[in-house]
Tab-separated table of C-alpha atoms in Angstrom:
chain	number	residue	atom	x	y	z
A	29	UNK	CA	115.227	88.224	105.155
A	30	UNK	CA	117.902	87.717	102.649
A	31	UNK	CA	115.546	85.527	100.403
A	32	UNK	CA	113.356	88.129	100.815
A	33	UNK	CA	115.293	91.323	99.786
A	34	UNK	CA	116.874	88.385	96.605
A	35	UNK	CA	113.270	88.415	95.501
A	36	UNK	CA	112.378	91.944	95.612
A	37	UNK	CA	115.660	93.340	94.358
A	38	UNK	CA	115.546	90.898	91.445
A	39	UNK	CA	111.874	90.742	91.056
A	40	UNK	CA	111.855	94.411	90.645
A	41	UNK	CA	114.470	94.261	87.697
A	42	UNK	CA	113.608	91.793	85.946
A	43	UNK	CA	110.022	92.637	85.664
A	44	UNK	CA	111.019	96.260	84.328
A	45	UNK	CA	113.662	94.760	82.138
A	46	UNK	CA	110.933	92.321	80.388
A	47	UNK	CA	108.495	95.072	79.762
A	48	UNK	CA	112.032	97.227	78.285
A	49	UNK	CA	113.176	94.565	76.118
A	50	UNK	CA	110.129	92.388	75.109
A	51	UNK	CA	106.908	94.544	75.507
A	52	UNK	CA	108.113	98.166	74.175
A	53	UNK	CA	111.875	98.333	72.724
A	54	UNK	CA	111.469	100.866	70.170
A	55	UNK	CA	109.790	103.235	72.656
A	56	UNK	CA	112.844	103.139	75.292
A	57	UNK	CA	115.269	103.028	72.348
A	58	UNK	CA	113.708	106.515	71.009
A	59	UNK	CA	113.625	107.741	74.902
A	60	UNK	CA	116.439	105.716	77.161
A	61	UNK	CA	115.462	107.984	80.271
A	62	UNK	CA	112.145	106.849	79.926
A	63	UNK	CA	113.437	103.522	81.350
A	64	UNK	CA	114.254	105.125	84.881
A	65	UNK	CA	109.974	106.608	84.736
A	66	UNK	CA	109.452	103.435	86.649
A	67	UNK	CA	105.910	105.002	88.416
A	68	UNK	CA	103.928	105.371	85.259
A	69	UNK	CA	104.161	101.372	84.910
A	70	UNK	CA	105.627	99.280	83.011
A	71	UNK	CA	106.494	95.953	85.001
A	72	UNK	CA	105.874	92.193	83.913
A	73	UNK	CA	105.325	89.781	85.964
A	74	UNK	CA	107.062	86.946	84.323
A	75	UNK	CA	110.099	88.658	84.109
A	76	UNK	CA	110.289	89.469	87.652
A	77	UNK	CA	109.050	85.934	88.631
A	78	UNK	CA	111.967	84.262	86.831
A	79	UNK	CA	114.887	86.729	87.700
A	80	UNK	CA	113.564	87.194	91.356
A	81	UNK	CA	113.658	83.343	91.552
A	82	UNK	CA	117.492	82.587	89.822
A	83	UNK	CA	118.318	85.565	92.744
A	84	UNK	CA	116.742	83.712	95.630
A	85	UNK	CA	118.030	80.101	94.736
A	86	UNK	CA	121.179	81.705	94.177
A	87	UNK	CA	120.810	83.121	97.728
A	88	UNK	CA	119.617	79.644	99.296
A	89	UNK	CA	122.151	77.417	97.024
A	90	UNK	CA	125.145	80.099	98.981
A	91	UNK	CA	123.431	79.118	102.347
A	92	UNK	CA	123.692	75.984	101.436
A	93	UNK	CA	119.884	75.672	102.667
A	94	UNK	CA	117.362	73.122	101.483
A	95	UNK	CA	116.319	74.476	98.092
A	96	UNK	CA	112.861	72.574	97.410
A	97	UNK	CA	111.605	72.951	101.053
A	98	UNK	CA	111.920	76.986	100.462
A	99	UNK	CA	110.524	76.663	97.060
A	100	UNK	CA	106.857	75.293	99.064
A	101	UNK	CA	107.482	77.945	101.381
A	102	UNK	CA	107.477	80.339	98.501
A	103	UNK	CA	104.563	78.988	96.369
A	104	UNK	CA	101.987	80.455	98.710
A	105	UNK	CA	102.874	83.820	98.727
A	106	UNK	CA	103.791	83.823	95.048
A	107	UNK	CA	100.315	82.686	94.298
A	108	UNK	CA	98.819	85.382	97.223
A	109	UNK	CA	101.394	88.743	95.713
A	110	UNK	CA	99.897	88.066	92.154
A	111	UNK	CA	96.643	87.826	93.238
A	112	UNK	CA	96.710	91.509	95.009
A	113	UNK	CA	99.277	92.411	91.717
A	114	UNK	CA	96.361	91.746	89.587
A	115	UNK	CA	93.913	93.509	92.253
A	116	UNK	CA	96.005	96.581	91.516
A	117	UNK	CA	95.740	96.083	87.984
A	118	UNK	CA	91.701	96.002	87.888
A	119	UNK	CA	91.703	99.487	89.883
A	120	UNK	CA	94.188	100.757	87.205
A	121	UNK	CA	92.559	99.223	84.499
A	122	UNK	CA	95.197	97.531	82.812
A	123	UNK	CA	95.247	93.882	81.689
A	124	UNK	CA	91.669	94.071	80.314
A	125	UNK	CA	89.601	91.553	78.754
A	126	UNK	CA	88.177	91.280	75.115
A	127	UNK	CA	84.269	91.568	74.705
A	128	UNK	CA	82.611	88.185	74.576
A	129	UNK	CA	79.169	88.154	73.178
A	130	UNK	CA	76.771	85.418	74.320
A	131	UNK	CA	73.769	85.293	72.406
A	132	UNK	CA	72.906	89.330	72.475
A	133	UNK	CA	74.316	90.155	75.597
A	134	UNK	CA	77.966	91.412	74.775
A	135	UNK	CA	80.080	92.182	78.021
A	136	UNK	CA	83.852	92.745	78.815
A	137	UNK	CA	85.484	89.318	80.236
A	138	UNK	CA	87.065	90.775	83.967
A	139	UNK	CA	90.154	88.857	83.249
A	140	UNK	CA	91.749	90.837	86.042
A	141	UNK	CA	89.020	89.931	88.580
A	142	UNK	CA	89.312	85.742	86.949
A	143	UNK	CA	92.947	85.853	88.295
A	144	UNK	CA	92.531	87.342	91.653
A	145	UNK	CA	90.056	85.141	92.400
A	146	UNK	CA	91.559	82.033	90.860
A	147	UNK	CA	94.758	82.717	92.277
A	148	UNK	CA	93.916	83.598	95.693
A	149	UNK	CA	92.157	80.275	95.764
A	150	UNK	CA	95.332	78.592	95.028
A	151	UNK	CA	97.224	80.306	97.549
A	152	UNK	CA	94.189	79.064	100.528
A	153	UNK	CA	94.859	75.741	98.452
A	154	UNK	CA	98.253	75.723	99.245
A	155	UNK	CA	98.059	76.913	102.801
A	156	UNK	CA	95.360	74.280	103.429
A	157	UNK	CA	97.804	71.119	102.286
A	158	UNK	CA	100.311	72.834	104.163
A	159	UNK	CA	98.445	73.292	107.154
A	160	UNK	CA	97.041	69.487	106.995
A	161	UNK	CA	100.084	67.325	105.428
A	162	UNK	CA	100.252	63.688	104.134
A	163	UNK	CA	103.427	61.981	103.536
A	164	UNK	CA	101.708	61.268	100.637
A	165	UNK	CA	101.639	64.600	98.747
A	166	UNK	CA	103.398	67.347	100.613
A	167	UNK	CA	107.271	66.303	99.740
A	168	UNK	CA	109.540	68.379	99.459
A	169	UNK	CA	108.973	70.354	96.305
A	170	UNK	CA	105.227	69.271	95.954
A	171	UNK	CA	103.796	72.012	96.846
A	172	UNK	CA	105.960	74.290	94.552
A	173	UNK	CA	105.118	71.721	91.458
A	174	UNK	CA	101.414	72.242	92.420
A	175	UNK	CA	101.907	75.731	92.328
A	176	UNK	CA	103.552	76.044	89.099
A	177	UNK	CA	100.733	73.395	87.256
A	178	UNK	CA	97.718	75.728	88.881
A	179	UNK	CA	99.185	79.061	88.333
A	180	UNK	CA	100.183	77.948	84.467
A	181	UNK	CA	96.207	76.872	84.124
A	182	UNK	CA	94.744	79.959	85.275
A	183	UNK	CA	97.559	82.136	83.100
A	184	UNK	CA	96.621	80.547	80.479
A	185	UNK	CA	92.937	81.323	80.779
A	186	UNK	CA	93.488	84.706	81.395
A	187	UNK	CA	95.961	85.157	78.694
A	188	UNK	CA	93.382	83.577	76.340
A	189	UNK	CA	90.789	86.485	77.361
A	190	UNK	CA	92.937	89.292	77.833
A	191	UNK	CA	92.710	92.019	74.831
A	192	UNK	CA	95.615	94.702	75.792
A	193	UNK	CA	98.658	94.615	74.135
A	194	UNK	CA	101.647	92.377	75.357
A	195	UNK	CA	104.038	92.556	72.441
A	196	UNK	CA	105.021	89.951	70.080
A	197	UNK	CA	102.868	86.648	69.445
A	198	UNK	CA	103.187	83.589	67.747
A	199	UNK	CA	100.549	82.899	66.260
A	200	UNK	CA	97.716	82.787	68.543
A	201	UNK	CA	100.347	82.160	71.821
A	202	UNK	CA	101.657	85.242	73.728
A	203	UNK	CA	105.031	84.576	75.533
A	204	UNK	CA	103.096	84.101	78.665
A	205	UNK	CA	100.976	81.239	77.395
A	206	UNK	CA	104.026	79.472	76.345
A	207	UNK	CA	106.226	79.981	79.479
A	208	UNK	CA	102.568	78.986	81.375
A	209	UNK	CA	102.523	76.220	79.076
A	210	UNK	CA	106.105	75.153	80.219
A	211	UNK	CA	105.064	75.554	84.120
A	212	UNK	CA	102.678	73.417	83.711
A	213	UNK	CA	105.164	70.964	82.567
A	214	UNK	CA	107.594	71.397	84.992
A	215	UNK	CA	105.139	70.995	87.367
A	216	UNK	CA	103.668	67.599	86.216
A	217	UNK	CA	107.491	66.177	85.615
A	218	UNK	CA	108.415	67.409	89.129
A	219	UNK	CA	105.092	65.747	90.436
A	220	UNK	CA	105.983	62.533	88.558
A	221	UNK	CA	109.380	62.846	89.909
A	222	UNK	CA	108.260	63.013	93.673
A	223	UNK	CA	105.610	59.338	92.445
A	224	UNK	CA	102.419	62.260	93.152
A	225	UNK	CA	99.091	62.246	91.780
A	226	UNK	CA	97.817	65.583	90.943
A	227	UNK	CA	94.582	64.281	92.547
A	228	UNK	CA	95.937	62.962	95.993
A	229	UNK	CA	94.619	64.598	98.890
């Protein structure tokens, strides 16, 4: 429960705060109250992933509990809350894709639909090597790593597609493909760490 309330509590700040200071600064600079108008939108998911997570180690670190085996407890229901997040953003209609044309045929790419489905499959992923494990590849912190390297793939994907505006780029590379791109890295370093191969089974 305390985990729990670390990850909402933070989550919920530091997904506003990202969209405040990243996405939109000049509009809450010109209207400060228009920070507290939390129900017209305005969250990031990023932001909240990475503040709700320094609140809940913090949380587990004080307990003094096992921080890795909570981290694989986590990874499925981080993968299964953005997949209904991004649910709620195709019935909103925010976080669209850019038209693709193939040959004549032009069409919208659902990038909202592409990561509820690709990231509810990683959470039945996850809950499948959790429900069947193998001292070979479900160490402590394995399934996290997983979680971080499949997430970061499908982000990037998305992020590639997407056409809506997320504030400042580099280049071609929104902040979110570059903090994907560093997931994925964790993730493969952390696998390498625990002597895993990405294709075990």
């Amino acid at each position: 429960m305390d985990i729990g309330l670390a990850l909402m509590f933070g989550g919920f700040l530091g997904s506003r705060a990202f969209h405040v200071l990243y996405e939109a600064p000049s509009l809450y600079l010109e209207n400060p109250m228009q920070i507290f108008r939390v129900w017209e939108g305005g969250f990031v998911w990023y932001g909240g992933v990475i503040v709700g997570l320094l609140t809940a180690v913090a949380i587990i670190k004080s307990k003094r509990e096992p921080l890795a085996k909570w981290l694989d407890v986590l990874a499925p229901v981080a993968a299964a809350s953005y997949a209904l997040g991004r649910t709620a953003c195709w019935f909103e209609g925010c976080c669209y894709g850019r038209y693709c044309t193939i040959a004549d045929f032009q069409f919208q790419f659902p990038a909202q639909l592409f990561a509820v489905v690709w990231e509810a499959g990683v959470a039945f992923y996850l809950l499948l090597r959790e429900a069947r494990p193998s001292s070979k590849t479900t160490r402590d912190g394995s399934l996290f790593a997983t979680y971080l390297i499949l997430h970061g793939l499908g982000r990037v994907v998305m992020e590639i597609f997407r056409d809506d505006e997320r504030g400042p780029a580099v280049g071609p590379l929104t902040v979110s493909i570059l903090i994907s791109i560093g997931l994925i890295a964790i993730g493969f370093i952390w696998r390498r760490s625990l002597k895993i191969d990405i294709r075990s089974r």
